[in-house]
Tab-separated table of C-alpha atoms and ligand atoms in Angstrom:
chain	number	residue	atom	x	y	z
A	1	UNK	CA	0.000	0.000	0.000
A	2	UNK	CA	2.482	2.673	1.009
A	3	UNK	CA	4.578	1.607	-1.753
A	4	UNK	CA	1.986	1.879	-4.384
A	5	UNK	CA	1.442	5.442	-2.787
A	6	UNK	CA	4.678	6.450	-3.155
A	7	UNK	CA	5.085	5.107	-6.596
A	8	UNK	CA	1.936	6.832	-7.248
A	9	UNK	CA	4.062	10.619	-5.507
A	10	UNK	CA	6.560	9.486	-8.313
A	11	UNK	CA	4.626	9.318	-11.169
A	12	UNK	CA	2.514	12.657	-10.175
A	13	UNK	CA	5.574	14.449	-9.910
A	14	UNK	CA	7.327	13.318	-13.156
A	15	UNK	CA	3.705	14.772	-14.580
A	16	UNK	CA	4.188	17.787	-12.625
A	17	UNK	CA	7.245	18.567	-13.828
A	18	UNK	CA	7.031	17.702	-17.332
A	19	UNK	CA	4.070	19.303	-17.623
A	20	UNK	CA	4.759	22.605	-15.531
A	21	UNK	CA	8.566	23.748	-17.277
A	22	UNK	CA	7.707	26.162	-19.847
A	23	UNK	CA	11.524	26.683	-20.449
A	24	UNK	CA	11.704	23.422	-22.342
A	25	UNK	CA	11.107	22.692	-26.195
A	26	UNK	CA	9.847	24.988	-28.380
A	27	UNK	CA	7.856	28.347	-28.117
A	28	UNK	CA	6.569	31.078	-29.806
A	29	UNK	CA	7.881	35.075	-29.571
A	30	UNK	CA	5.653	37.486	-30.518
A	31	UNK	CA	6.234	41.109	-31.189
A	32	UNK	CA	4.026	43.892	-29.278
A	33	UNK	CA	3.376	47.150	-29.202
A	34	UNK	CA	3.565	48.233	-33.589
A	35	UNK	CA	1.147	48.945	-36.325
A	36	UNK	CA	-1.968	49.651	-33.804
A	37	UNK	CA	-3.976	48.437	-30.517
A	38	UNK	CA	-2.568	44.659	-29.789
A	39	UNK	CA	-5.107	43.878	-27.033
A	40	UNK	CA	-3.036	44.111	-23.268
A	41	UNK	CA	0.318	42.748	-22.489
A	42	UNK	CA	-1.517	40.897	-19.434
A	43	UNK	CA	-4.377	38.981	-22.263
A	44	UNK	CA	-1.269	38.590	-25.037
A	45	UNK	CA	0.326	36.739	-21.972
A	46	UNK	CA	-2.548	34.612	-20.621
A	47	UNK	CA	-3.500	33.365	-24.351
A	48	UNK	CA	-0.745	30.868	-22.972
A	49	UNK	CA	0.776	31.095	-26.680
A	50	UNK	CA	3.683	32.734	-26.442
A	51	UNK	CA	6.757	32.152	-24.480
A	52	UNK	CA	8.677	35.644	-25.624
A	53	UNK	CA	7.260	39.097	-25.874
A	54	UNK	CA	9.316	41.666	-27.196
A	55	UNK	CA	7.424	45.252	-26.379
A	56	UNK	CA	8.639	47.105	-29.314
A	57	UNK	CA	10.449	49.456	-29.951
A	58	UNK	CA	12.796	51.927	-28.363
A	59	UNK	CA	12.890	53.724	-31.673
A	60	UNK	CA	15.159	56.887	-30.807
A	61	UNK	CA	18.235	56.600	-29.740
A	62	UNK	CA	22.284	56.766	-29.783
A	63	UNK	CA	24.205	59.960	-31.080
A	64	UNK	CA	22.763	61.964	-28.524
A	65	UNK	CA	19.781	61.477	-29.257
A	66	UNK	CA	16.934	62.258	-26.303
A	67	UNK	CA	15.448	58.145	-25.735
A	68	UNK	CA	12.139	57.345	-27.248
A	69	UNK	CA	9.719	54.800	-26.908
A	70	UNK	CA	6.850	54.590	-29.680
A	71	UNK	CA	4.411	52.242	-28.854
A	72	UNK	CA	1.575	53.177	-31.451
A	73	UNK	CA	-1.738	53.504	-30.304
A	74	UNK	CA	-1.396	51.267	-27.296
A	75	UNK	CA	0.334	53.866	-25.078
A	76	UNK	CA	2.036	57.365	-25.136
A	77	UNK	CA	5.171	56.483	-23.245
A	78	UNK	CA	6.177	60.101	-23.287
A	79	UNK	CA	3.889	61.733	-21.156
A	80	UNK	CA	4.246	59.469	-18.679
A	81	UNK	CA	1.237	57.362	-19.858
A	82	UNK	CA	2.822	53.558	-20.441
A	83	UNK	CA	3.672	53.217	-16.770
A	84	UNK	CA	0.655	51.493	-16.209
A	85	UNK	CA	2.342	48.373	-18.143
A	86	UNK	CA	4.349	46.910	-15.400
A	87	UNK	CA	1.152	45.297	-14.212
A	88	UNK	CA	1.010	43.217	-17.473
A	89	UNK	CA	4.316	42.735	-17.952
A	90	UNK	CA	5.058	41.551	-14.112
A	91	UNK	CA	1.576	39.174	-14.801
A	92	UNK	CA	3.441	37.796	-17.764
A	93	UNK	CA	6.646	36.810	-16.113
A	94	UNK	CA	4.546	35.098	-13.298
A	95	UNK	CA	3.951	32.870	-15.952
A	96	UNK	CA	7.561	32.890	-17.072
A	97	UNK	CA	6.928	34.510	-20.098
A	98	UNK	CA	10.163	36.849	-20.583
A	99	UNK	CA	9.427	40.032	-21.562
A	100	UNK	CA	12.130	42.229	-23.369
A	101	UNK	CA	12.739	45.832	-24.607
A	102	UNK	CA	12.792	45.862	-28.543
A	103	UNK	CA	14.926	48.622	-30.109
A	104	UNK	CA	15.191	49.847	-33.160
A	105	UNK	CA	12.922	48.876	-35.829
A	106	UNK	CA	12.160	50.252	-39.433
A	107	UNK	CA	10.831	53.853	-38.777
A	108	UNK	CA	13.320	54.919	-36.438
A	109	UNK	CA	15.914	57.586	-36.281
A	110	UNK	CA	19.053	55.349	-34.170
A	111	UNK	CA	22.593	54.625	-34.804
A	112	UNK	CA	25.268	54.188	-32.395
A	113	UNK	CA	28.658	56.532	-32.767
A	114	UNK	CA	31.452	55.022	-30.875
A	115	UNK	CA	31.538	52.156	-28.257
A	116	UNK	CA	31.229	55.280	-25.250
A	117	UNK	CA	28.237	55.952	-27.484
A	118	UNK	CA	27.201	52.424	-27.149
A	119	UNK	CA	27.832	52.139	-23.037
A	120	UNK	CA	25.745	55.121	-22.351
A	121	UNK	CA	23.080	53.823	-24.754
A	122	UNK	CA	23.694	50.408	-22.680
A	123	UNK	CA	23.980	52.504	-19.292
A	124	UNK	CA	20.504	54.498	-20.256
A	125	UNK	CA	18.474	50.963	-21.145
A	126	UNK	CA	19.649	49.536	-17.543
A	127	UNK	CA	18.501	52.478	-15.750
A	128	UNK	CA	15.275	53.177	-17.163
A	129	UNK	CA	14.384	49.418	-18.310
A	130	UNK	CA	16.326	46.818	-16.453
A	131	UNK	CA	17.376	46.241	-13.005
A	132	UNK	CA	19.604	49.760	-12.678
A	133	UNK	CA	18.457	51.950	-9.714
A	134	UNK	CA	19.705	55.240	-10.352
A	135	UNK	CA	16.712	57.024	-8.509
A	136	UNK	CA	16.604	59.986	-10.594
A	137	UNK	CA	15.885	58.295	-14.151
A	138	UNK	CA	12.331	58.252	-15.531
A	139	UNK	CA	10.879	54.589	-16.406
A	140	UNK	CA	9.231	54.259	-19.264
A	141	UNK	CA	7.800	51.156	-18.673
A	142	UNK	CA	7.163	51.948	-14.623
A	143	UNK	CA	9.200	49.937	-12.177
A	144	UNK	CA	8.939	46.193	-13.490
A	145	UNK	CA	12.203	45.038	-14.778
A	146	UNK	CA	12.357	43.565	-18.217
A	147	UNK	CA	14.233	40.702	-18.686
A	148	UNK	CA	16.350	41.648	-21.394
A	149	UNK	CA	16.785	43.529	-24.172
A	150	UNK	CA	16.270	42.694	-28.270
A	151	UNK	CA	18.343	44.170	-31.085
A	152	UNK	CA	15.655	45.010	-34.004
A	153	UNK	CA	18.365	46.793	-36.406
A	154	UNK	CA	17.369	46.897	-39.465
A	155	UNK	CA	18.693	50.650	-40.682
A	156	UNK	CA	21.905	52.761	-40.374
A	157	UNK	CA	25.639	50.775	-40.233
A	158	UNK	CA	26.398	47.962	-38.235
A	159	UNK	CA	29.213	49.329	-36.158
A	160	UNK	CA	28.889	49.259	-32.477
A	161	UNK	CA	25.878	47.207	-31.792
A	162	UNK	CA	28.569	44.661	-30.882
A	163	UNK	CA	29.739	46.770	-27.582
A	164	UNK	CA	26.253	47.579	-27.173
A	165	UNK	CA	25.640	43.507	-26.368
A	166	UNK	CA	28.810	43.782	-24.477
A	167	UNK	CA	27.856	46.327	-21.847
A	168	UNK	CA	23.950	45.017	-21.787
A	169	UNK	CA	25.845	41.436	-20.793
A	170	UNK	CA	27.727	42.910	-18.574
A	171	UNK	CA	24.993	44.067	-16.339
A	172	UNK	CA	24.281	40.013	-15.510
A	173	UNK	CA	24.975	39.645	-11.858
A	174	UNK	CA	22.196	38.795	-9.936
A	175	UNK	CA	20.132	38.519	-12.634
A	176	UNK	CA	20.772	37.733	-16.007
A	177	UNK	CA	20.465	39.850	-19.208
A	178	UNK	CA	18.894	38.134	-21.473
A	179	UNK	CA	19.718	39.334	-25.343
A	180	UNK	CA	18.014	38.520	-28.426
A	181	UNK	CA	18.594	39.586	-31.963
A	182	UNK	CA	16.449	40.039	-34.911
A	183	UNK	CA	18.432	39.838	-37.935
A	184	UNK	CA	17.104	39.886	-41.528
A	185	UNK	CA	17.051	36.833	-43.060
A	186	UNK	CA	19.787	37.111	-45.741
A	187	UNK	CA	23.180	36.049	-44.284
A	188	UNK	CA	25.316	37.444	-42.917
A	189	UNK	CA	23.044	40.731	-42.111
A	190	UNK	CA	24.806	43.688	-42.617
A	191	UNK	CA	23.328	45.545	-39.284
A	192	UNK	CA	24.077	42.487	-36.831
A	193	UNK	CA	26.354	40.095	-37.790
A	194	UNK	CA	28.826	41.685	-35.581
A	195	UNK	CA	27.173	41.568	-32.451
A	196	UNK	CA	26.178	38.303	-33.103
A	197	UNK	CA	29.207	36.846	-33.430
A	198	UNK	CA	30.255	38.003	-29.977
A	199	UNK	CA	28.322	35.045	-28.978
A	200	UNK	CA	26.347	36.658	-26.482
A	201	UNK	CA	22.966	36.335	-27.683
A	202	UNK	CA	20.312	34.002	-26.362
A	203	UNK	CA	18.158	34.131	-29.114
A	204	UNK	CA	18.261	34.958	-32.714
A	205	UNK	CA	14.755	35.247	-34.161
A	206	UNK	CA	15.622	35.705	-37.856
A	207	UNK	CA	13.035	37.552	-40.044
A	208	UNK	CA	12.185	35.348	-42.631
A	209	UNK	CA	9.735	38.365	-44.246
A	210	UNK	CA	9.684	41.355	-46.224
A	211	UNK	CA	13.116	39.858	-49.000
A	212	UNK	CA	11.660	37.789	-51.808
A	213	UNK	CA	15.304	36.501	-51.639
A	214	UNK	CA	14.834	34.672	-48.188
A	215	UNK	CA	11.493	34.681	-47.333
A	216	UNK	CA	8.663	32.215	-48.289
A	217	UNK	CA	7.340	32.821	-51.672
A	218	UNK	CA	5.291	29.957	-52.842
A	219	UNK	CA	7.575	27.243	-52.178
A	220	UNK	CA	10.255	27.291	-49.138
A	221	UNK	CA	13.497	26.248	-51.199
A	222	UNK	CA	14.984	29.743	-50.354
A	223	UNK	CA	14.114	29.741	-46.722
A	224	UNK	CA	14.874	26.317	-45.504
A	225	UNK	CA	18.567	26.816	-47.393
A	226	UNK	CA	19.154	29.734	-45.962
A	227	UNK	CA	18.035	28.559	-42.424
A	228	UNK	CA	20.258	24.899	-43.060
A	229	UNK	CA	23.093	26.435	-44.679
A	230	UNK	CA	23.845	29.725	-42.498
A	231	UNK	CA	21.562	30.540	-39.751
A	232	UNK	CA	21.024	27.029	-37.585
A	233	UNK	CA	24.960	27.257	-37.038
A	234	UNK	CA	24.645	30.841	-35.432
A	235	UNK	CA	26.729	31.192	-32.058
A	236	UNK	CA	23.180	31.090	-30.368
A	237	UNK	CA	21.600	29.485	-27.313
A	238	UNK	CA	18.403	29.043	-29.803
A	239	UNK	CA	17.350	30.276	-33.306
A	240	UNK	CA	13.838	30.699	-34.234
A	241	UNK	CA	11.894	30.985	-37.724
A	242	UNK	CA	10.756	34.814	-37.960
A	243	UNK	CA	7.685	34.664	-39.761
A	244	UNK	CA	4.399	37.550	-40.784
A	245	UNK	CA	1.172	36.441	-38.456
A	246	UNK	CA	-0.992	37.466	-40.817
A	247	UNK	CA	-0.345	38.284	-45.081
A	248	UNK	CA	-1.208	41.904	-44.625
A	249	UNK	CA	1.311	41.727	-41.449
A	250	UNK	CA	4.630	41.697	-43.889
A	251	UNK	CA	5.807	39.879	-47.197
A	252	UNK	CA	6.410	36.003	-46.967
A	253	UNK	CA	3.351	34.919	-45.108
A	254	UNK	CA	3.364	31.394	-44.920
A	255	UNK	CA	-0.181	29.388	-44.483
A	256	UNK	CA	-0.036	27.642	-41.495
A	257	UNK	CA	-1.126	24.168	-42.679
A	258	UNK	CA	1.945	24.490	-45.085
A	259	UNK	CA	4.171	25.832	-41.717
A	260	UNK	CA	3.487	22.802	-39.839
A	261	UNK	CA	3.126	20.204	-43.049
A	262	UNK	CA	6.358	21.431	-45.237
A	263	UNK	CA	8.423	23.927	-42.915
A	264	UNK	CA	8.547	22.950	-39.369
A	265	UNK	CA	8.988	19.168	-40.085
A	266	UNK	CA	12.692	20.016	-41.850
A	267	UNK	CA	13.655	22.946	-39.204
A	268	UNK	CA	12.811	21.109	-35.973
A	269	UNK	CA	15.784	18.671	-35.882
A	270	UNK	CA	17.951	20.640	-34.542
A	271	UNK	CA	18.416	20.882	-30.567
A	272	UNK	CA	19.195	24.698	-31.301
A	273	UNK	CA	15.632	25.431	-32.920
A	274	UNK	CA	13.738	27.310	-30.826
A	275	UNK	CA	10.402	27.671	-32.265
A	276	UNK	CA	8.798	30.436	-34.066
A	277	UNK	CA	8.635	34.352	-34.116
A	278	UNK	CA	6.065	36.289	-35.041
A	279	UNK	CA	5.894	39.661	-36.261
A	280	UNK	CA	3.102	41.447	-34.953
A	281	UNK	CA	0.243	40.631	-32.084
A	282	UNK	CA	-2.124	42.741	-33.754
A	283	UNK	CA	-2.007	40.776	-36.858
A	284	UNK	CA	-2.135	37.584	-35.167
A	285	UNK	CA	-6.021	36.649	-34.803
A	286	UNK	CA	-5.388	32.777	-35.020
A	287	UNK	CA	-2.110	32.325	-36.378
A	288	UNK	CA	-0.278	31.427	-33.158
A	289	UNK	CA	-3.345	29.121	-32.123
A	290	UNK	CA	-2.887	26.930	-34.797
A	291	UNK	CA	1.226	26.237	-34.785
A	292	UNK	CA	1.886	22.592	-34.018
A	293	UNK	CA	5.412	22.575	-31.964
A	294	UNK	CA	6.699	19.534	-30.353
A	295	UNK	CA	3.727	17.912	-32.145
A	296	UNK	CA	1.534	19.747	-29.583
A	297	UNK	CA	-1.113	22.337	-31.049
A	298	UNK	CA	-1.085	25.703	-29.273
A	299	UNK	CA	-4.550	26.087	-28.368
A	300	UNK	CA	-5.316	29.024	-26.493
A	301	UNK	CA	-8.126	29.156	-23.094
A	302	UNK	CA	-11.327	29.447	-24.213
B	1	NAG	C1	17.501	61.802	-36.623
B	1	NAG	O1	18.328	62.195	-35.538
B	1	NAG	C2	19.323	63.166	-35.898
B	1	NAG	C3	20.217	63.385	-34.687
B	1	NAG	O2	19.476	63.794	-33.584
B	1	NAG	C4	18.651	64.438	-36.394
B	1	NAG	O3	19.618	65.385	-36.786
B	1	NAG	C5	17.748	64.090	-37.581
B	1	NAG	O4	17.033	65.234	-37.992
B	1	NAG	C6	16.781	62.968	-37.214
B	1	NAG	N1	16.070	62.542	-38.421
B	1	NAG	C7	14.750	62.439	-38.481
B	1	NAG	C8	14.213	61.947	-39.779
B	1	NAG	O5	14.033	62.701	-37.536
């Protein structure tokens, strides 16, 4: 009796625990706050489809350049008015979901012009994002502390982004700075490849939209070459496929029947894949819902 009890303990906690780590396998990283009203950070979490969110973007910076954050019409973080956010972003790493700043993006005015430039760029996103606690600086994003910071370059040169990893990294003490990277998805990309060859980067979420060269256009030869060939052997922790949520979202919208029948299937092989970005939450109405990962369909709460 007792031992059929305790064999019983065993089994419920190898459940528990396989059942209960959202760290392992695959997930989803979705991009919030661009293009309009992306429901709240605290909903996007509790879908239970995503494992990322990347609250984009810090689209003014470097060069002396007075911060900005833009995000659209779900916030004005300038008067003060996104502060309200650390409730949904503190609800979303209860369910640890990470949550990190997103700068740069494809509207911005940003460029970095020396490494100083770069540590006070790095110095500014610790204070007013991360864990820093100089008293006097103003927080965007109220006091929740993100849990890392992702590198959405995609205009201006690629010089000094790789310091700018470097002095983000070197904030890790207590606790860590996580750094992810959003190249285009021609290799090697000409705003990135730099940093990301300092090795420091988590995750590389590579977008595989908006370049008929790379992206999905009908058939997937381009992509899945491009993904075997260059960027599976990134120096990486884990490398996700980049992908629109919706067709109107960007160029290179992939069905998701043909995702999970022709696309995942060859990607998914590899220890380092980590599953699938998604550029934007307010394009994604179902997309997410329907992404088959570890053979396991995301379906969201009803
Ligand atoms: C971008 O920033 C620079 C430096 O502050 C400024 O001179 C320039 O006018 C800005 N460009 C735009 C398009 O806002």
């Amino acid at each position: 009796m007792a031992c059929q009890a305790k064999a019983l303990t065993l089994l419920l906690s190898i459940l528990v625990v396989s059942f209960c780590k959202p760290s392992d396998g695959a997930g989803i990283a979705i991009y919030w706050g661009q293009d309009g009203y992306g429901g709240s950070l605290y909903d996007t979490c509790a879908s239970g489809n995503y494992r990322f969110v990347n609250i984009a973007f810090l689209s003014i910076f470097g060069n002396g350049r007075n911060p900005r954050l833009n995000l659209e019409a779900n916030c004005d973080p300038n008067a003060g008015g996104c502060t309200w956010l650390s409730n949904g972003i503190t609800s979303c790493q209860k369910q640890g979901i990470k949550v990190l700043l997103s700068i740069g993006g494809r509207s911005g005015n940003y460029s970095l012009s020396s490494a100083d430039d770069a540590i006070k760029v790095a110095y500014y996103i610790w204070n007013s994002f991360l864990g820093g606690h100089e008293s006097s600086s103003f927080r965007p994003l109220g006091d929740a502390i993100l849990d890392g910071v992702d590198f959405y370059i995609d205009t201006g040169s690629g010089l000094y982004w790789d310091d700018l990893a470097r002095a983000l990294h070197g904030f890790s003490g207590q606790r860590k700075v996580y750094l992810a990277a959003a190249p285009q998805c021609l290799f090697p990309d000409e705003h990135l490849d730099t940093a990301i060859k300092t090795g420091l980067f988590d995750y590389v979420w590579v977008q595989f939209y908006n370049n008929p060269r790379c992206h999905y256009s009908g058939d997937a030869n381009n992509l899945l070459n491009g993904w075997k060939q260059s960027w599976i052997k990134v120096q990486a922790n884990q490398v996700f496929l980049g992908l629109p949520a919706a067709p109107q979202a960007a160029g290179g919208f992939i069905p998701v029947d043909v995702l999970n029948s022709q696309v995942l299937p060859s990607i998914n092989t590899s220890p380092k894949f980590g599953g699938v970005m998604l550029w934007n939450k307010y394009f994604d109405n179902e997309y997410s819902d329907g992404i088959i990962l570890d053979g396991t369909k995301l379906i969201s709460p009803a």
